[in-house]
Structure formats: structure tokens, C-alpha cells
Short mmCIF file of C-alpha atoms in Angstrom, two decimals:
data_model
loop_
_atom_site.label_atom_id
_atom_site.label_comp_id
_atom_site.label_asym_id
_atom_site.label_seq_id
_atom_site.Cartn_x
_atom_site.Cartn_y
_atom_site.Cartn_z
CA UNK X 1 -72.27 81.00 -116.30
CA UNK X 2 -68.60 80.82 -115.31
CA UNK X 3 -66.07 82.66 -117.43
CA UNK X 4 -62.91 80.56 -117.56
CA UNK X 5 -59.58 80.28 -119.35
CA UNK X 6 -58.19 76.75 -119.50
CA UNK X 7 -54.81 75.32 -120.54
CA UNK X 8 -54.90 71.62 -121.45
CA UNK X 9 -51.59 69.82 -120.94
CA UNK X 10 -51.22 66.62 -122.96
CA UNK X 11 -48.73 63.87 -122.12
CA UNK X 12 -46.82 63.06 -125.34
CA UNK X 13 -43.90 61.14 -123.85
CA UNK X 14 -42.72 57.81 -125.27
CA UNK X 15 -45.07 56.02 -122.87
CA UNK X 16 -47.96 57.22 -125.02
CA UNK X 17 -47.17 54.54 -127.60
CA UNK X 18 -48.58 51.87 -125.27
CA UNK X 19 -51.80 50.21 -126.43
CA UNK X 20 -53.43 49.50 -123.04
CA UNK X 21 -55.89 52.30 -123.91
CA UNK X 22 -57.38 51.67 -127.35
CA UNK X 23 -55.89 52.36 -129.82
CA UNK X 24 -52.97 54.04 -127.99
CA UNK X 25 -52.64 56.29 -124.95
CA UNK X 26 -51.98 59.30 -127.19
CA UNK X 27 -55.02 58.76 -129.42
CA UNK X 28 -57.18 58.14 -126.36
CA UNK X 29 -56.15 61.59 -125.14
CA UNK X 30 -57.26 63.12 -128.46
CA UNK X 31 -60.87 62.02 -127.93
CA UNK X 32 -60.81 63.25 -124.33
CA UNK X 33 -59.32 66.63 -125.29
CA UNK X 34 -61.98 67.01 -127.99
CA UNK X 35 -64.73 66.46 -125.42
CA UNK X 36 -63.17 68.82 -122.86
CA UNK X 37 -62.74 71.64 -125.40
CA UNK X 38 -66.35 71.37 -126.60
CA UNK X 39 -67.63 71.24 -123.03
CA UNK X 40 -65.73 74.38 -122.04
CA UNK X 41 -66.76 76.48 -125.02
CA UNK X 42 -70.40 75.36 -124.87
CA UNK X 43 -70.57 76.21 -121.18
CA UNK X 44 -69.84 79.79 -122.18
CA UNK X 45 -68.97 81.06 -125.68
CA UNK X 46 -66.43 83.47 -124.17
CA UNK X 47 -64.39 80.68 -122.54
CA UNK X 48 -60.94 80.15 -124.02
CA UNK X 49 -58.77 77.02 -124.30
CA UNK X 50 -55.06 76.51 -124.98
CA UNK X 51 -53.00 73.37 -125.71
CA UNK X 52 -49.57 72.42 -124.32
CA UNK X 53 -47.45 69.26 -124.57
CA UNK X 54 -45.63 67.89 -121.50
CA UNK X 55 -43.05 65.86 -123.44
CA UNK X 56 -41.78 68.44 -125.92
CA UNK X 57 -42.96 71.43 -123.80
CA UNK X 58 -44.52 73.24 -126.76
CA UNK X 59 -47.50 75.60 -126.70
CA UNK X 60 -49.34 74.33 -129.78
CA UNK X 61 -52.30 76.69 -129.41
CA UNK X 62 -52.63 79.87 -127.37
CA UNK X 63 -55.85 80.75 -125.54
CA UNK X 64 -58.70 80.85 -128.05
CA UNK X 65 -62.42 80.12 -128.23
CA UNK X 66 -62.06 78.47 -131.63
CA UNK X 67 -62.06 74.77 -130.85
CA UNK X 68 -61.05 73.85 -134.40
CA UNK X 69 -57.60 75.40 -133.95
CA UNK X 70 -56.96 73.43 -130.76
CA UNK X 71 -58.12 70.13 -132.25
CA UNK X 72 -56.08 70.57 -135.43
CA UNK X 73 -53.00 71.16 -133.29
CA UNK X 74 -53.82 68.08 -131.22
CA UNK X 75 -53.68 65.83 -134.30
CA UNK X 76 -50.12 66.99 -135.02
CA UNK X 77 -48.69 65.68 -131.72
CA UNK X 78 -46.21 62.80 -131.86
CA UNK X 79 -44.73 60.84 -128.91
CA UNK X 80 -41.30 62.13 -127.89
CA UNK X 81 -39.13 62.49 -124.80
CA UNK X 82 -40.17 62.23 -121.15
CA UNK X 83 -42.94 63.95 -119.25
CA UNK X 84 -41.99 67.26 -117.57
CA UNK X 85 -44.77 67.69 -115.01
CA UNK X 86 -43.47 70.66 -113.01
CA UNK X 87 -42.11 72.60 -115.98
CA UNK X 88 -45.31 72.05 -117.97
CA UNK X 89 -47.48 73.45 -115.17
CA UNK X 90 -45.25 76.50 -114.84
CA UNK X 91 -45.52 77.20 -118.59
CA UNK X 92 -49.31 76.76 -118.43
CA UNK X 93 -49.47 79.17 -115.48
CA UNK X 94 -47.48 81.73 -117.46
CA UNK X 95 -49.85 81.36 -120.43
CA UNK X 96 -52.83 82.02 -118.12
CA UNK X 97 -51.24 85.22 -116.84
CA UNK X 98 -51.31 86.58 -120.40
CA UNK X 99 -55.00 85.88 -120.96
CA UNK X 100 -56.93 88.76 -122.52
CA UNK X 101 -59.85 88.80 -120.08
CA UNK X 102 -58.53 89.21 -116.56
CA UNK X 103 -61.97 88.53 -115.08
CA UNK X 104 -61.78 84.91 -116.31
CA UNK X 105 -61.10 82.22 -113.75
CA UNK X 106 -58.02 80.12 -114.49
CA UNK X 107 -57.74 76.34 -114.76
CA UNK X 108 -55.15 73.79 -115.90
CA UNK X 109 -56.22 70.32 -117.02
CA UNK X 110 -53.33 67.82 -117.10
CA UNK X 111 -53.28 64.37 -118.66
CA UNK X 112 -50.61 62.23 -117.00
CA UNK X 113 -49.84 58.76 -118.38
CA UNK X 114 -46.13 58.55 -117.59
CA UNK X 115 -44.22 58.03 -114.32
CA UNK X 116 -43.56 61.33 -112.49
CA UNK X 117 -40.05 61.53 -111.06
CA UNK X 118 -40.47 64.98 -109.48
CA UNK X 119 -39.63 65.40 -105.80
CA UNK X 120 -42.56 65.46 -103.37
CA UNK X 121 -41.39 68.74 -101.79
CA UNK X 122 -41.22 70.46 -105.19
CA UNK X 123 -44.77 69.31 -105.94
CA UNK X 124 -46.05 70.69 -102.62
CA UNK X 125 -44.27 74.00 -103.17
CA UNK X 126 -45.78 74.39 -106.63
CA UNK X 127 -49.25 73.49 -105.33
CA UNK X 128 -49.07 76.22 -102.66
CA UNK X 129 -48.00 78.75 -105.28
CA UNK X 130 -50.91 77.83 -107.57
CA UNK X 131 -53.33 78.06 -104.63
CA UNK X 132 -52.03 81.54 -103.79
CA UNK X 133 -52.60 82.69 -107.38
CA UNK X 134 -56.08 81.04 -107.48
CA UNK X 135 -55.29 78.61 -110.29
CA UNK X 136 -57.35 75.40 -110.22
CA UNK X 137 -55.81 72.18 -111.50
CA UNK X 138 -57.61 69.08 -112.75
CA UNK X 139 -55.52 65.92 -113.23
CA UNK X 140 -56.43 62.89 -115.34
CA UNK X 141 -54.25 60.08 -114.00
CA UNK X 142 -54.09 57.02 -116.27
CA UNK X 143 -51.62 54.39 -117.44
CA UNK X 144 -49.05 54.52 -114.62
CA UNK X 145 -51.56 54.83 -111.77
CA UNK X 146 -49.63 52.74 -109.23
CA UNK X 147 -46.64 55.08 -109.27
CA UNK X 148 -48.44 58.43 -109.63
CA UNK X 149 -51.68 58.22 -107.65
CA UNK X 150 -50.24 59.04 -104.21
CA UNK X 151 -48.12 61.96 -105.47
CA UNK X 152 -50.89 63.48 -107.52
CA UNK X 153 -53.50 63.04 -104.76
CA UNK X 154 -51.29 64.89 -102.27
CA UNK X 155 -50.67 67.59 -104.87
CA UNK X 156 -54.40 68.20 -105.39
CA UNK X 157 -55.09 68.05 -101.62
CA UNK X 158 -52.50 70.76 -100.98
CA UNK X 159 -53.93 72.83 -103.79
CA UNK X 160 -57.49 72.62 -102.45
CA UNK X 161 -56.59 73.18 -98.80
CA UNK X 162 -59.03 72.31 -96.03
CA UNK X 163 -62.24 73.59 -97.62
CA UNK X 164 -61.39 74.02 -101.30
CA UNK X 165 -63.09 71.95 -103.98
CA UNK X 166 -61.95 73.69 -107.15
CA UNK X 167 -59.29 71.15 -108.16
CA UNK X 168 -59.87 67.47 -108.92
CA UNK X 169 -58.04 64.26 -109.70
CA UNK X 170 -59.56 61.45 -111.76
CA UNK X 171 -57.77 58.10 -111.81
CA UNK X 172 -58.73 55.97 -114.79
CA UNK X 173 -57.93 52.27 -114.70
CA UNK X 174 -57.32 50.19 -117.80
CA UNK X 175 -60.60 49.31 -119.49
CA UNK X 176 -62.93 52.29 -119.96
CA UNK X 177 -61.95 55.02 -122.38
CA UNK X 178 -60.76 58.37 -121.08
CA UNK X 179 -63.79 60.11 -122.61
CA UNK X 180 -66.29 57.88 -120.81
CA UNK X 181 -64.45 58.34 -117.51
CA UNK X 182 -64.42 62.12 -117.87
CA UNK X 183 -68.15 62.34 -118.61
CA UNK X 184 -68.94 61.14 -115.09
CA UNK X 185 -66.05 62.90 -113.39
CA UNK X 186 -66.10 66.16 -111.38
CA UNK X 187 -63.85 67.69 -114.05
CA UNK X 188 -66.84 68.10 -116.34
CA UNK X 189 -69.65 67.95 -113.78
CA UNK X 190 -68.30 70.08 -110.94
CA UNK X 191 -70.46 72.74 -109.33
CA UNK X 192 -68.62 75.52 -111.14
CA UNK X 193 -68.90 73.86 -114.52
CA UNK X 194 -71.56 74.33 -117.16
CA UNK X 195 -70.44 71.36 -119.23
CA UNK X 196 -72.38 68.37 -120.41
CA UNK X 197 -72.93 67.05 -116.92
CA UNK X 198 -72.92 70.33 -115.04
CA UNK X 199 -76.52 71.27 -115.69
CA UNK X 200 -77.92 68.02 -114.35
CA UNK X 201 -79.33 66.96 -117.72
CA UNK X 202 -77.22 63.83 -118.04
CA UNK X 203 -79.57 62.29 -120.60
CA UNK X 204 -78.42 64.82 -123.21
CA UNK X 205 -75.38 64.21 -125.38
CA UNK X 206 -74.18 67.74 -126.14
CA UNK X 207 -72.31 66.46 -129.19
CA UNK X 208 -75.57 65.16 -130.69
CA UNK X 209 -77.88 68.03 -129.69
CA UNK X 210 -75.83 71.06 -128.59
CA UNK X 211 -78.69 73.53 -129.06
CA UNK X 212 -80.98 71.69 -126.63
CA UNK X 213 -78.21 71.26 -124.07
CA UNK X 214 -77.37 74.97 -124.26
CA UNK X 215 -81.03 76.01 -123.99
CA UNK X 216 -81.53 73.90 -120.86
CA UNK X 217 -78.40 75.29 -119.22
CA UNK X 218 -79.43 78.85 -120.05
CA UNK X 219 -82.90 78.25 -118.58
CA UNK X 220 -81.45 76.97 -115.32
CA UNK X 221 -78.94 79.81 -115.15
CA UNK X 222 -81.61 82.45 -115.73
CA UNK X 223 -83.80 80.91 -113.03
CA UNK X 224 -80.85 80.90 -110.61
CA UNK X 225 -80.10 84.55 -111.33
CA UNK X 226 -83.75 85.58 -110.88
CA UNK X 227 -83.83 83.74 -107.58
CA UNK X 228 -80.70 85.49 -106.34
CA UNK X 229 -82.09 88.91 -107.30
CA UNK X 230 -85.38 88.17 -105.53
CA UNK X 231 -83.55 87.06 -102.38
CA UNK X 232 -81.51 90.27 -102.38
CA UNK X 233 -84.55 92.50 -102.91
CA UNK X 234 -86.60 90.75 -100.21
CA UNK X 235 -83.79 90.40 -97.71
CA UNK X 236 -83.45 86.67 -98.29
CA UNK X 237 -87.13 85.78 -97.84
CA UNK X 238 -87.44 84.58 -101.41
CA UNK X 239 -91.23 84.08 -101.59
CA UNK X 240 -92.17 87.28 -103.41
CA UNK X 241 -93.14 85.63 -106.69
CA UNK X 242 -94.57 82.30 -107.74
CA UNK X 243 -91.46 81.49 -109.78
CA UNK X 244 -89.12 81.66 -106.79
CA UNK X 245 -87.79 78.22 -105.97
CA UNK X 246 -89.53 76.60 -108.90
CA UNK X 247 -86.78 74.08 -109.46
CA UNK X 248 -85.62 73.77 -105.84
CA UNK X 249 -85.31 70.38 -104.15
CA UNK X 250 -85.96 68.56 -107.43
CA UNK X 251 -83.83 65.49 -108.15
CA UNK X 252 -83.37 65.79 -111.90
CA UNK X 253 -81.88 62.31 -112.13
CA UNK X 254 -85.25 60.86 -111.09
CA UNK X 255 -87.14 62.67 -113.87
CA UNK X 256 -87.68 61.41 -117.38
CA UNK X 257 -86.39 63.28 -120.43
CA UNK X 258 -89.80 64.84 -121.12
CA UNK X 259 -90.22 65.89 -117.47
CA UNK X 260 -86.82 67.57 -117.38
CA UNK X 261 -87.49 69.48 -120.60
CA UNK X 262 -90.91 70.53 -119.27
CA UNK X 263 -89.30 71.76 -116.03
CA UNK X 264 -86.78 73.87 -117.93
CA UNK X 265 -89.52 75.39 -120.11
CA UNK X 266 -91.64 76.08 -117.01
CA UNK X 267 -88.71 77.95 -115.44
CA UNK X 268 -88.30 80.14 -118.53
CA UNK X 269 -92.02 80.88 -118.81
CA UNK X 270 -92.24 81.75 -115.12
CA UNK X 271 -89.66 84.47 -115.59
CA UNK X 272 -91.50 85.87 -118.61
CA UNK X 273 -94.79 85.98 -116.69
CA UNK X 274 -93.14 87.82 -113.81
CA UNK X 275 -91.76 90.45 -116.19
CA UNK X 276 -95.18 90.89 -117.82
CA UNK X 277 -96.91 91.31 -114.44
CA UNK X 278 -94.38 93.94 -113.38
CA UNK X 279 -94.88 95.80 -116.65
CA UNK X 280 -98.69 95.72 -116.33
CA UNK X 281 -98.80 97.12 -112.78
CA UNK X 282 -98.17 100.79 -113.68
CA UNK X 283 -100.47 100.50 -116.71
CA UNK X 284 -103.31 99.20 -114.54
CA UNK X 285 -102.78 101.99 -112.02
CA UNK X 286 -102.89 104.69 -114.70
CA UNK X 287 -106.01 103.09 -116.22
CA UNK X 288 -107.74 103.11 -112.82
CA UNK X 289 -106.86 106.77 -112.32
CA UNK X 290 -108.20 107.66 -115.76
CA UNK X 291 -111.46 105.81 -115.05
CA UNK X 292 -111.89 107.60 -111.75
CA UNK X 293 -111.26 110.95 -113.39
CA UNK X 294 -113.85 110.17 -116.11
CA UNK X 295 -116.39 109.22 -113.43
CA UNK X 296 -115.81 112.53 -111.64
CA UNK X 297 -116.36 114.43 -114.90
CA UNK X 298 -119.64 112.64 -115.58
CA UNK X 299 -120.81 113.61 -112.09
CA UNK X 300 -120.71 117.27 -113.15
CA UNK X 301 -124.21 118.30 -114.49
CA UNK X 302 -122.76 120.67 -117.08
CA UNK X 303 -120.45 117.99 -118.48
CA UNK X 304 -123.29 115.47 -118.51
CA UNK X 305 -125.55 117.90 -120.38
CA UNK X 306 -122.89 118.52 -123.00
CA UNK X 307 -122.46 114.79 -123.49
CA UNK X 308 -126.20 114.19 -123.84
CA UNK X 309 -126.46 117.02 -126.36
CA UNK X 310 -123.95 115.34 -128.66
CA UNK X 311 -125.99 113.49 -131.35
CA UNK X 312 -123.06 111.35 -132.47
CA UNK X 313 -122.47 110.12 -128.92
CA UNK X 314 -126.15 109.30 -128.41
CA UNK X 315 -126.27 107.46 -131.71
CA UNK X 316 -123.23 105.38 -130.79
CA UNK X 317 -124.76 104.51 -127.39
CA UNK X 318 -128.04 103.48 -129.02
CA UNK X 319 -126.16 101.30 -131.52
CA UNK X 320 -124.37 99.38 -128.76
CA UNK X 321 -127.58 98.71 -126.76
CA UNK X 322 -128.95 95.20 -127.41
CA UNK X 323 -132.35 95.07 -129.13
CA UNK X 324 -132.39 98.81 -130.01
CA UNK X 325 -132.66 99.99 -133.62
CA UNK X 326 -131.23 103.54 -133.92
CA UNK X 327 -133.04 104.05 -137.23
CA UNK X 328 -136.52 103.46 -135.77
CA UNK X 329 -138.91 106.43 -135.49
CA UNK X 330 -139.39 105.95 -131.75
CA UNK X 331 -135.65 106.16 -131.05
CA UNK X 332 -135.29 109.21 -133.29
CA UNK X 333 -138.19 110.90 -131.49
CA UNK X 334 -136.64 110.26 -128.05
CA UNK X 335 -133.25 111.55 -129.16
CA UNK X 336 -134.88 114.67 -130.65
CA UNK X 337 -136.77 115.40 -127.41
CA UNK X 338 -133.59 114.98 -125.34
CA UNK X 339 -131.63 117.33 -127.58
CA UNK X 340 -134.51 119.84 -127.66
CA UNK X 341 -134.79 119.81 -123.86
CA UNK X 342 -131.05 120.27 -123.45
CA UNK X 343 -131.17 123.18 -125.92
CA UNK X 344 -134.03 124.92 -124.03
CA UNK X 345 -132.22 124.38 -120.74
CA UNK X 346 -129.07 125.88 -122.14
CA UNK X 347 -131.02 128.95 -123.40
CA UNK X 348 -132.62 129.41 -119.93
CA UNK X 349 -129.21 129.17 -118.32
CA UNK X 350 -127.89 131.81 -120.73
CA UNK X 351 -130.86 134.16 -119.88
CA UNK X 352 -130.20 133.68 -116.17
CA UNK X 353 -126.55 134.54 -116.67
CA UNK X 354 -127.48 137.73 -118.60
CA UNK X 355 -129.92 138.80 -115.84
CA UNK X 356 -127.34 138.31 -113.15
CA UNK X 357 -124.83 140.34 -115.14
CA UNK X 358 -127.30 143.22 -115.59
CA UNK X 359 -128.17 143.25 -111.87
CA UNK X 360 -124.52 143.54 -110.98
CA UNK X 361 -124.01 146.67 -113.16
CA UNK X 362 -124.06 149.97 -111.09
CA UNK X 363 -127.03 152.34 -111.60
CA UNK X 364 -126.40 155.89 -112.71
CA UNK X 365 -127.48 158.67 -110.29
CA UNK X 366 -129.70 161.18 -112.17
CA UNK X 367 -129.11 163.77 -109.49
#
């Protein structure tokens, strides 16, 4: 899952008193910011979020993974002044430079509901600078869409370049709430996001069931990592194990809720089975070697005789045989004859060994 530090820039200019977004533009932003913060931190617990105002240009909350601090600061914002788009982005960029984890990707999410009077050339220059420093920018354009859409679209296009897709712009017309518009937008469902829409399980409301949403995302991420490791180890072939490609080419939107949950559980179990099979392979090899060694030992007549002379061993064998009663007189007689024969054979072998030893001794010359 992506590690990311995000600065959320809220428009708190005087235009935010307008009631075209219920109840006001400012309060509509509060709900949207709440959803964005929860989505970021649930995508990865190590993600951090900060809060900045574009009207008063105040950093209300530095980068933190405690959503409560950000939301409490959000409720203290009051409309004042005019929007400072360029200056606000520069402050947000400076805040990202001071993030604690330098391996985090950087992103700025800007809510713009006021007319932007910045020069087009200044916007393009700032976009090129952000692109050079690998800072992605997501813009939520609402309220004054007729005046801002063209400027903001060109800004994002310059930031992305020819092939980039890391930055997005979402234009929200009057009617739907900002939160509903963001749920279906690439800001929360982009390919690099692990938010509520990023995992493909759109039927889940992460606010209602965060544990299930997190478990499904983790299952998909683990399956993706296993697949990448298998492709690397097999030179990209990717058919070494049954779990490879388990969720490939599956349109999750066409599956029911139960089918999607079953698919996620199947992915997790497939990885566990692979690990168990890998762990059992050396055990099976050692067991086979031990069995072969035992068979070789039993092929030795001396070893076999010693085994047959052991009364405890014979008794155990007789006990395990079906239909045989070890306490019967017939069984006891057979076991006694076997042990007696092995004892006589052992004594004969000892006599033969003594005779051979005497023959090898040198004779004394009486002369």
C-alpha cells in the first residue's frame, strides 16, 4: 500500500458563505475533508494529513496520522478574506518538504470555490515546479466553475505532462454534495489510492464497516505482492503456483457482495496454502530419506536378528495385527520359539568367531 503525506487546502474565503451547496460551501467542505482524511489514513495507517486554509493562509494542523486533530481544526474555520491559490500551494509544498518520512509520496488536495485571479503564466510556472519535485495535486473545483475550470484544467494538464496520471481535477456542479462527488472521483479511487473506492469493493462503506474494508484491501494487496514475487522468481512466467493470477481479469463490479468477499478470502487462503506446501517440502524429503535408511538397516541380517530377539518389539507387533491375541498360548509359544532360535543362532555365531580367532593365533615352535 502507498505511503503518502497529504496537505488538504480548504477555501475559507467570503464566497464560502453562499448556500448553493447545502448548508453552505464551507460546511460542505467539512464533510468532504472528513471523508478524505479517513480514506487516506485507512489506506495506510502510516499516512499523514495536514490542514491549510487558502483565505487566511494558516496551517491549522501539521502532518499527522491522528484524524481527530485535523477534524477538530476544521470545525474552527470561519470565512474570511479572499482565496490565495498560488501562495497556499507554495505553503503546502513547504510543509511537505518537512515531512518526517522522506519515503512518503507527496500530494496536495485543494478545494477551490472562489474565483482565481492568478495569472495563467504564474500557474503554469508553479505546475512545472511541482512536477519537477514530484508533488501530485488534486483539485476539487466547485461553486465558481465557469471562471475556474479552464485555468485549473490547464494547471493539472501541465502538472501531469504527456503521460502522467498522478494529479486530478474534479468539477462539481451545483446539486450533489461534495462528499458524494468525491466518492466516485479519481481522487479517492485512483490507481495509486487504497481508499474506499481504490480496492474495487465499491459496495462497502468504509465509515460503516472499516474493518471489513481494510481486510479486503489487505487481501488484495498481499495477493498482488505474492504475484509480483512469483513473476520475479520465474522470470515473468507467473504460473508456478495455483494462486498466481487468482483474481486476474475479474470484473469486481459484476460480482455480488458475497462473491467479492469469497474472492478476497480465497486469495488469502491461497497464499497460506502455498506457504504450507513450501514448508512441507523439506520435511517430506527428510522423512523419505529416514524411511530409506530404515529399510537399508532392516535388510542387514544381524540388525533383523536383533530386532526379532526383542520381546517388547514382537509383543507390540502382535498387538497391532488384526485378529491376533498376544496373550494366547499359541502366540506365546511362537514368540518363545523365535527367541530361542535366535539365541541358539547367536551362540553358534559366537563359537564360530572364537574358532576363527584361535586359528589365527601363531603356533609355538617346540624346536
